[in-house]
mmCIF file of C-alpha atoms in Angstrom:
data_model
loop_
_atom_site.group_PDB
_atom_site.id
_atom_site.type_symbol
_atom_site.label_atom_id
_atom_site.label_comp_id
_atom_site.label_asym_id
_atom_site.label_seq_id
_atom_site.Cartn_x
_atom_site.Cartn_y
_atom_site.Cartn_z
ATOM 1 C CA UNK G 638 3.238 -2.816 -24.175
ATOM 2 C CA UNK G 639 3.215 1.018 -25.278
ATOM 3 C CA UNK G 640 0.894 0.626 -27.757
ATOM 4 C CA UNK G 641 -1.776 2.756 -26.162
ATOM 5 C CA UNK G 642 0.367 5.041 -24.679
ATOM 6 C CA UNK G 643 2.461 5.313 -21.452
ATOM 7 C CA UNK G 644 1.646 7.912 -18.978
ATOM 8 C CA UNK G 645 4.541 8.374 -16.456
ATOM 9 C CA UNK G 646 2.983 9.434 -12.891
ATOM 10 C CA UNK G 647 4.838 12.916 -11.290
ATOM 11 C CA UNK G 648 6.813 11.041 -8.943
ATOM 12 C CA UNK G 649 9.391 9.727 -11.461
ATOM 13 C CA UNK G 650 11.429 11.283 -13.920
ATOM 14 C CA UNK G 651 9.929 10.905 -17.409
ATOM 15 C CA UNK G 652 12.860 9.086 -19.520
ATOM 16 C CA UNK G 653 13.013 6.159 -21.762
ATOM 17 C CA UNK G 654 14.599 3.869 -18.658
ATOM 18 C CA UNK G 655 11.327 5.124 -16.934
ATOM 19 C CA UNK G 656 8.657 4.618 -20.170
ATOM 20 C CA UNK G 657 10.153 1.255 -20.851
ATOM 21 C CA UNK G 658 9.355 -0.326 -17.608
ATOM 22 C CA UNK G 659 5.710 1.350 -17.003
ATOM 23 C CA UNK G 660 5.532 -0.160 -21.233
ATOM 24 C CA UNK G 661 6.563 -3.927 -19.560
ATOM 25 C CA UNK G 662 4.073 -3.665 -16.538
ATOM 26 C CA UNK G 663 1.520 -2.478 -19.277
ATOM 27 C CA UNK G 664 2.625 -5.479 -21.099
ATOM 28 C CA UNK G 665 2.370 -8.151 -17.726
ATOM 29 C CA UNK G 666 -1.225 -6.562 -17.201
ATOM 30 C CA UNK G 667 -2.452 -7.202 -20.368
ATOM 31 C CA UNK G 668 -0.943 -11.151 -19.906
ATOM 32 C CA UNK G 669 -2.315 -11.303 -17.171
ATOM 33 C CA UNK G 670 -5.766 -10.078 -17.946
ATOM 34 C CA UNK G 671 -5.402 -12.761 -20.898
ATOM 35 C CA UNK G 672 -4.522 -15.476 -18.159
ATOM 36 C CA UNK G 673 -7.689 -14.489 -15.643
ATOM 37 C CA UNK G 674 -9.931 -14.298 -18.778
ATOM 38 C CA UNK G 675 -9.144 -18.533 -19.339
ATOM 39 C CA UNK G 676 -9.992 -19.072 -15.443
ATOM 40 C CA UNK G 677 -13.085 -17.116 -15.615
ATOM 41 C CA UNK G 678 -14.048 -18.991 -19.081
ATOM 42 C CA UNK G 679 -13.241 -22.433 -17.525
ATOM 43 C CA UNK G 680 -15.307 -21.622 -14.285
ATOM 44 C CA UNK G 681 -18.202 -21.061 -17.057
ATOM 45 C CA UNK G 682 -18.112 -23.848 -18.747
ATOM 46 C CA UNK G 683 -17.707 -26.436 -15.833
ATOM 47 C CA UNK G 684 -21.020 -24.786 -14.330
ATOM 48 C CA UNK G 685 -19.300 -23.317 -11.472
ATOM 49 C CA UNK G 686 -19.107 -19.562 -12.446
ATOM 50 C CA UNK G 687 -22.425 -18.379 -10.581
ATOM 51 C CA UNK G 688 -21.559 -19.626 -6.876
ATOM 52 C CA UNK G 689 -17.670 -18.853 -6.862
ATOM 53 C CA UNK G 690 -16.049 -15.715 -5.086
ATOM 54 C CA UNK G 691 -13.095 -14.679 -7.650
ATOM 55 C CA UNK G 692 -10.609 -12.125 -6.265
ATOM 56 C CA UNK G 693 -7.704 -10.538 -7.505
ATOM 57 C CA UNK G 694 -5.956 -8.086 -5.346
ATOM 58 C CA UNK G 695 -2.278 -7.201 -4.769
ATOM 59 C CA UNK G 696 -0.018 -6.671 -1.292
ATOM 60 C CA UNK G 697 1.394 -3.578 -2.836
ATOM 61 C CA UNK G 698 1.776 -1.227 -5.082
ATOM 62 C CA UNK G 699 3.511 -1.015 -8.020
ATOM 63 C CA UNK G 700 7.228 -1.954 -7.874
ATOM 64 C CA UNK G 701 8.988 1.358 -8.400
ATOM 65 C CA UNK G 702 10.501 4.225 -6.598
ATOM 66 C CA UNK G 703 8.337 6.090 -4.696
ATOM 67 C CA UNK G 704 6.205 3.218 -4.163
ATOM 68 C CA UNK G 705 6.597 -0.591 -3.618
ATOM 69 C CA UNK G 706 8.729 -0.745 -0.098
ATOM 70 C CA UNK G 707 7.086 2.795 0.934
ATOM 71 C CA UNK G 708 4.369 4.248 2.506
ATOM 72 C CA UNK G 709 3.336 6.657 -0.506
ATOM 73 C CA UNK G 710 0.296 6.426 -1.629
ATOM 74 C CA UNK G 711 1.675 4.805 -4.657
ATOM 75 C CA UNK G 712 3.012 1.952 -2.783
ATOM 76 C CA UNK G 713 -0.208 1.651 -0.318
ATOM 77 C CA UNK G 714 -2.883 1.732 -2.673
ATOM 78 C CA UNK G 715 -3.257 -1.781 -4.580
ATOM 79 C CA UNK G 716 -6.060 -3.567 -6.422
ATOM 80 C CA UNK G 717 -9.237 -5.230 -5.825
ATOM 81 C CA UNK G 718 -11.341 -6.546 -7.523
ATOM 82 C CA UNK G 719 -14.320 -9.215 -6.481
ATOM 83 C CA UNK G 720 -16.803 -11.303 -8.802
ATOM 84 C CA UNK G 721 -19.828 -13.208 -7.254
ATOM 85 C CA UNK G 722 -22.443 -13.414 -9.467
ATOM 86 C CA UNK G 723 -24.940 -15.127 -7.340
ATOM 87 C CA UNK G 724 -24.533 -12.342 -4.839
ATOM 88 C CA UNK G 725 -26.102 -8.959 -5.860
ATOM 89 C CA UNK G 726 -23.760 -5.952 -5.655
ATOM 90 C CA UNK G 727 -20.599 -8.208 -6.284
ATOM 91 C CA UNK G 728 -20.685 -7.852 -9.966
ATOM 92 C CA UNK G 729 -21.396 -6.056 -12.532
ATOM 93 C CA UNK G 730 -18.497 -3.328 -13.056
ATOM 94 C CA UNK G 731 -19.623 -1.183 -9.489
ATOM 95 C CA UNK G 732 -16.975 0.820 -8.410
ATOM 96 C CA UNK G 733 -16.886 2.039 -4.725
ATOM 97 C CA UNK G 734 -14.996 5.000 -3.362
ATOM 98 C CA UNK G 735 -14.856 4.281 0.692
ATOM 99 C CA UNK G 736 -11.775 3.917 1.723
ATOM 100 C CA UNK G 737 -10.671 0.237 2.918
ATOM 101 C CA UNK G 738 -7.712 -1.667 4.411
ATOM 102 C CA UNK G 739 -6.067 -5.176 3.239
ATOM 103 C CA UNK G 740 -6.847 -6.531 6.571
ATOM 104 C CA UNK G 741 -10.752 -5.840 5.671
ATOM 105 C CA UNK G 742 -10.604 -8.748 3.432
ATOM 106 C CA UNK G 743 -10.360 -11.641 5.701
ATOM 107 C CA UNK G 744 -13.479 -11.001 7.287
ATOM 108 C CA UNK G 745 -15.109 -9.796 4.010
ATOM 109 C CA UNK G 746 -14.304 -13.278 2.552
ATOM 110 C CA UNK G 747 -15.717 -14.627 5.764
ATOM 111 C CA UNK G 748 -19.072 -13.008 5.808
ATOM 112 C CA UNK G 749 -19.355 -14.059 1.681
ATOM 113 C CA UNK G 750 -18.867 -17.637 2.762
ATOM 114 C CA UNK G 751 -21.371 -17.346 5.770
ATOM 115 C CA UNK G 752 -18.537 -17.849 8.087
ATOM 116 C CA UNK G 753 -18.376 -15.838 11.820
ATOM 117 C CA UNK G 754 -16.234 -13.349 12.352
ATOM 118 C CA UNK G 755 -13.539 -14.408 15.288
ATOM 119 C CA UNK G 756 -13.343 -11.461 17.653
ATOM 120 C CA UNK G 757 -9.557 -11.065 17.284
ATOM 121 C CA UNK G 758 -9.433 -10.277 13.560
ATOM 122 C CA UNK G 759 -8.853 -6.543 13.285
ATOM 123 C CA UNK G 760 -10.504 -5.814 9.925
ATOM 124 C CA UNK G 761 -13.904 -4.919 9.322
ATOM 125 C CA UNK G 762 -16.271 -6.687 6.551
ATOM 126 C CA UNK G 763 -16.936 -4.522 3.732
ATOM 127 C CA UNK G 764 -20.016 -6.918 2.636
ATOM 128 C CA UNK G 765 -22.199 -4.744 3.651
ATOM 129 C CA UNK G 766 -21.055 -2.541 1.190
ATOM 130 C CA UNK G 767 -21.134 -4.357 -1.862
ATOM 131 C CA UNK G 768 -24.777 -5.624 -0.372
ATOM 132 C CA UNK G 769 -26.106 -1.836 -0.607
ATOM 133 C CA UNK G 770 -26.585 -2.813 3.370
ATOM 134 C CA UNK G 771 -25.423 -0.347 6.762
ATOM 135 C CA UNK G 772 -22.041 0.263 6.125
ATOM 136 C CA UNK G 773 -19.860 2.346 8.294
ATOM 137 C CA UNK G 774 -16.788 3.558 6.043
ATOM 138 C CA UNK G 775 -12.976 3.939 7.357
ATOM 139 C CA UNK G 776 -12.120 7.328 7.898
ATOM 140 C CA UNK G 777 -8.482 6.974 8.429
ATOM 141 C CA UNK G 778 -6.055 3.957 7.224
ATOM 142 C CA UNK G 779 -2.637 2.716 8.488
ATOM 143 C CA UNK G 780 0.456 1.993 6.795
ATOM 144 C CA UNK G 781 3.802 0.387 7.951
ATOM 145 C CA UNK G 782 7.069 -0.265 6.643
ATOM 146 C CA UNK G 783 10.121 -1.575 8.812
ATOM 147 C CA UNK G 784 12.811 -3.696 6.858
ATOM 148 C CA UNK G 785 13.088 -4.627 2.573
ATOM 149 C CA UNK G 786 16.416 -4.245 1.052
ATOM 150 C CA UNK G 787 17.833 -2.380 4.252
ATOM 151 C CA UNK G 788 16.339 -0.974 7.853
ATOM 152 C CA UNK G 789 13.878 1.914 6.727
ATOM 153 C CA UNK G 790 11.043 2.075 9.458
ATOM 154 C CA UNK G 791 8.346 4.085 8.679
ATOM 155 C CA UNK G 792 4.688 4.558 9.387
ATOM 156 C CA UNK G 793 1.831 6.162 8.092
ATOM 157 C CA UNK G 794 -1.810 7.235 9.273
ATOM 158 C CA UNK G 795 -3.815 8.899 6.279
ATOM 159 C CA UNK G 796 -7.446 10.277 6.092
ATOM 160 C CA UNK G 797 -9.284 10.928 3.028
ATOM 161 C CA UNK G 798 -7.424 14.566 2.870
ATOM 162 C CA UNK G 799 -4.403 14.035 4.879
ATOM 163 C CA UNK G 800 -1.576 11.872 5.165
ATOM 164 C CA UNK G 801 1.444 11.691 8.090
ATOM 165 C CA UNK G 802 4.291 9.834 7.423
ATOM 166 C CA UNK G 803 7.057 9.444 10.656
ATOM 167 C CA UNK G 804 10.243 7.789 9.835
ATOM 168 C CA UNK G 805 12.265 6.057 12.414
ATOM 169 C CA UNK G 806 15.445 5.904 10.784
ATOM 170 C CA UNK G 807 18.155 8.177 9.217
ATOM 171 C CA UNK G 808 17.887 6.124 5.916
ATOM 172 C CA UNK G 809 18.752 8.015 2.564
ATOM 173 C CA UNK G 810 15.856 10.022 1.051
ATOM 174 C CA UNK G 811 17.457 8.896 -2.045
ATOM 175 C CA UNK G 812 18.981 5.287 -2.891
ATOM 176 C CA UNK G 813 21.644 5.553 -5.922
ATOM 177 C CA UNK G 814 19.666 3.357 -9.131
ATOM 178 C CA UNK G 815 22.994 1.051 -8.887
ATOM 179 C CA UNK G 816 21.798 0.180 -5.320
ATOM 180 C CA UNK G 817 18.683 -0.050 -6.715
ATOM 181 C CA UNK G 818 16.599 -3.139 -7.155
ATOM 182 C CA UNK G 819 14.981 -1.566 -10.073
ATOM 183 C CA UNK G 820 18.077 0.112 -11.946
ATOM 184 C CA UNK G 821 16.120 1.380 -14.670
ATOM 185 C CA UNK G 822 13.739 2.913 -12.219
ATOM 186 C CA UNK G 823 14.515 6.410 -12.363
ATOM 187 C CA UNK G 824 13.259 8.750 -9.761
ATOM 188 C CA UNK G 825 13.435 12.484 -9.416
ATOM 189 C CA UNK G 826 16.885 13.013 -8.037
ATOM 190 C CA UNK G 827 17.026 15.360 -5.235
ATOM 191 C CA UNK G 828 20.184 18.310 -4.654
ATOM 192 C CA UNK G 829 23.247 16.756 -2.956
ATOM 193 C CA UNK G 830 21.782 12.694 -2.933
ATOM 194 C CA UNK G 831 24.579 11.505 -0.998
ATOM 195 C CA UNK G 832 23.629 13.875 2.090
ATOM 196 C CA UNK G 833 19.746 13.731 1.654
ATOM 197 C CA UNK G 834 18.144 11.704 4.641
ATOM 198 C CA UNK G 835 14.211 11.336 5.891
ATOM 199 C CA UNK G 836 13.051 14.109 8.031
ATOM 200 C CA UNK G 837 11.749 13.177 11.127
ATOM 201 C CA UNK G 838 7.839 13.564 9.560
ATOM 202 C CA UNK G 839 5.908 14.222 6.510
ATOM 203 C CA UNK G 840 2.510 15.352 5.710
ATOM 204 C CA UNK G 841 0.667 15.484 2.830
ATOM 205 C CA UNK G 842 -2.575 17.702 1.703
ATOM 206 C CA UNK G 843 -3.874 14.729 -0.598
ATOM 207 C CA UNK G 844 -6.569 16.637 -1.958
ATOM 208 C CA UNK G 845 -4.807 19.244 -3.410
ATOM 209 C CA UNK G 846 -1.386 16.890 -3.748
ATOM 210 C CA UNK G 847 -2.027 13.268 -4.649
ATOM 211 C CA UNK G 848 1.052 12.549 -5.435
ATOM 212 C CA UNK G 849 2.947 13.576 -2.454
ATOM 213 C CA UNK G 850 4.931 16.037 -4.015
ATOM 214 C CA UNK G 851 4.861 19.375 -1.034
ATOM 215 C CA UNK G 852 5.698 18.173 2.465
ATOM 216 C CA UNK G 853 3.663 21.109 4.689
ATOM 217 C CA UNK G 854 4.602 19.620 8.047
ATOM 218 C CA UNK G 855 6.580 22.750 8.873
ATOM 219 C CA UNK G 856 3.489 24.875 7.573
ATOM 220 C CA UNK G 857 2.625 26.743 10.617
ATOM 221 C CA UNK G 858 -1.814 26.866 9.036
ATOM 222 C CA UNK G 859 -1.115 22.933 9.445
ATOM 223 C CA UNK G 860 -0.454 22.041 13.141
ATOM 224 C CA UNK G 861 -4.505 21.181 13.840
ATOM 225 C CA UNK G 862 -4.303 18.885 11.232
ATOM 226 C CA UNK G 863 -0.758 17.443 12.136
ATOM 227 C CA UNK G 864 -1.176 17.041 15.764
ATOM 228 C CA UNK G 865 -4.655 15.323 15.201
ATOM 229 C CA UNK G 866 -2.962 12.987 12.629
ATOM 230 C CA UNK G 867 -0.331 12.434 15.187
ATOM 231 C CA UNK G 868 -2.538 11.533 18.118
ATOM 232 C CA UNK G 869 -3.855 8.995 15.659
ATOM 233 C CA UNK G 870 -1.125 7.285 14.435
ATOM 234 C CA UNK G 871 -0.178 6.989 18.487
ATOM 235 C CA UNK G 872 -3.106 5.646 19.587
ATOM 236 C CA UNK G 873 -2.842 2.948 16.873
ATOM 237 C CA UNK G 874 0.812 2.143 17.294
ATOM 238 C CA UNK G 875 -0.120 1.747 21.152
ATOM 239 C CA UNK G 876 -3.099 -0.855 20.587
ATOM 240 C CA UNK G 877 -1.536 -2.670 18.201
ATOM 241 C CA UNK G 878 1.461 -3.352 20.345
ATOM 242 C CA UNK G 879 3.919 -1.471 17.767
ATOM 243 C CA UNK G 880 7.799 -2.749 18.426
ATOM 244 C CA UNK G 881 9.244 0.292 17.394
ATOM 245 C CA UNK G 882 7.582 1.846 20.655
ATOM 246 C CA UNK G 883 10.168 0.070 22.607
ATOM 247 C CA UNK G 884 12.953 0.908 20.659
ATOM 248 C CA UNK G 885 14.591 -0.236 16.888
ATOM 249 C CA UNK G 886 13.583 -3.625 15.811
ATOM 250 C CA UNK G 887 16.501 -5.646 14.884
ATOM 251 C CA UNK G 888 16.693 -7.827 11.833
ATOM 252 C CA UNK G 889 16.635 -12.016 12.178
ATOM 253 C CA UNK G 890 20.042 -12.124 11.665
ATOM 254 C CA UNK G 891 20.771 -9.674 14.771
ATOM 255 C CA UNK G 892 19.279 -12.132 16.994
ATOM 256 C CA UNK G 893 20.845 -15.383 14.813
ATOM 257 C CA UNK G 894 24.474 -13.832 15.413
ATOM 258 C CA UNK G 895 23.639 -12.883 18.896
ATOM 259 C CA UNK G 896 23.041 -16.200 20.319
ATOM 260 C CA UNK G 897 25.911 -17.585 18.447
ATOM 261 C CA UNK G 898 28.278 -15.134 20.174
ATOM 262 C CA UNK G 899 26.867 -15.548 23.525
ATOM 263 C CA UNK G 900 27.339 -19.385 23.558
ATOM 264 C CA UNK G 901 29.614 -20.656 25.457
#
């Protein structure tokens, strides 16, 4: 659906290939904004609209380089949205800024159903901030990548300003469109493909550079801001008992062929 335009972000190379698949995601939205309309109608009509939690949210961004099976921002950020109406603050068209994680939902959903909390889940409610109640925002987020279509570990740690990517692997920077999942995807291509690999780290200034365009992690007015970003993304890989701290994680079928070859 191009009918109101289609705006092709900086991180993808503006041809028709490009336009043409943005036009059919414009088109699925709009379907599917059609589809959640008829639940939302029939929620009203049976009487049950006022006392049910509606969600719609997504487990990644949009499916395109640069961003589904990533850790850009374009593949990290993904949508939320909550209705309630019995519940003031969770409707109504407010929009809130404070940065959140997809593991905040579980106990979100928890404390709208009047449910405790068990101690092990690792999110944090963000009730509190649709109530207009004491809410302590995130001030950093974590992102992780380790296998899709081929071994690519990566991991992120981002603030609201910053963002460090470390990649674990010598995977291609660039992945030829016939490889491609998305053929008619067509990224920015970068000099001599074939050769062009991850560096070891990335960081972003996302304030100045949403879209991840300038990699400054050899910019020397940086390091502050890199090694605190580092530190970070250590301390979280360490609590949360991180695999690739111990060395390469290999894929299920690794292990499958393994014990096949070691029978006797």
């Amino acid at each position: 659906d191009s009918s109101l335009g289609v705006d092709v972000p900086p991180y993808l190379r503006n041809t028709a290939g490009t336009r043409q698949e943005l036009a059919e995601l414009q088109g699925a939205v709009r379907h599917l904004d059609s589809q959640i309309g008829r639940i939302l109608d029939a929620l009203r009509e049976s009487g049950l609209e006022q006392n049910t939690l509606v969600i719609y949210t997504t487990d990644h961004g949009i499916g395109m380089p640069r961003a589904k099976c990533s850790v850009y921002e374009p593949g990290l950020q993904t949508a939320l949205i909550l209705r309630l109406p019995s519940r003031a603050g969770w409707h109504g068209g407010i929009r809130h800024r404070a940065m959140i994680s997809n593991i905040d939902d579980l106990p979100s959903i928890l404390d709208a159903a009047g449910v405790s909390v068990p101690a092990a889940v690792q999110g944090r409610s963000f009730a509190p901030l649709l109530d207009g109640g004491n809410y302590r925002a995130r001030d950093v987020i974590f992102g992780e990548l380790t296998y899709h279509s081929y071994y690519d570990p990566r991991r992120s740690v981002r603030t609201e300003t910053h963002k460090l990517i470390v990649n674990f692997s010598s995977a291609p920077a660039f992945m030829d469109p016939s490889q491609s999942w998305r053929p008619r995807s067509d990224t920015v291509v970068p000099p001599n493909h074939a050769a062009a690999h991850h560096t070891s780290f990335e960081l972003y200034d996302l304030s100045r550079d949403p879209w991840e365009q300038k990699d400054l992690a050899a910019d020397p007015k940086y390091t502050a801001i890199l090694g605190d970003l580092r530190a970070r993304l250590r301390t979280h890989m360490q609590e949360t008992a991180d695999p690739l701290l111990a060395g390469a994680i290999a894929c299920p079928m690794f292990h499958r062929s393994k014990a096949w070859l070691l029978q006797k």
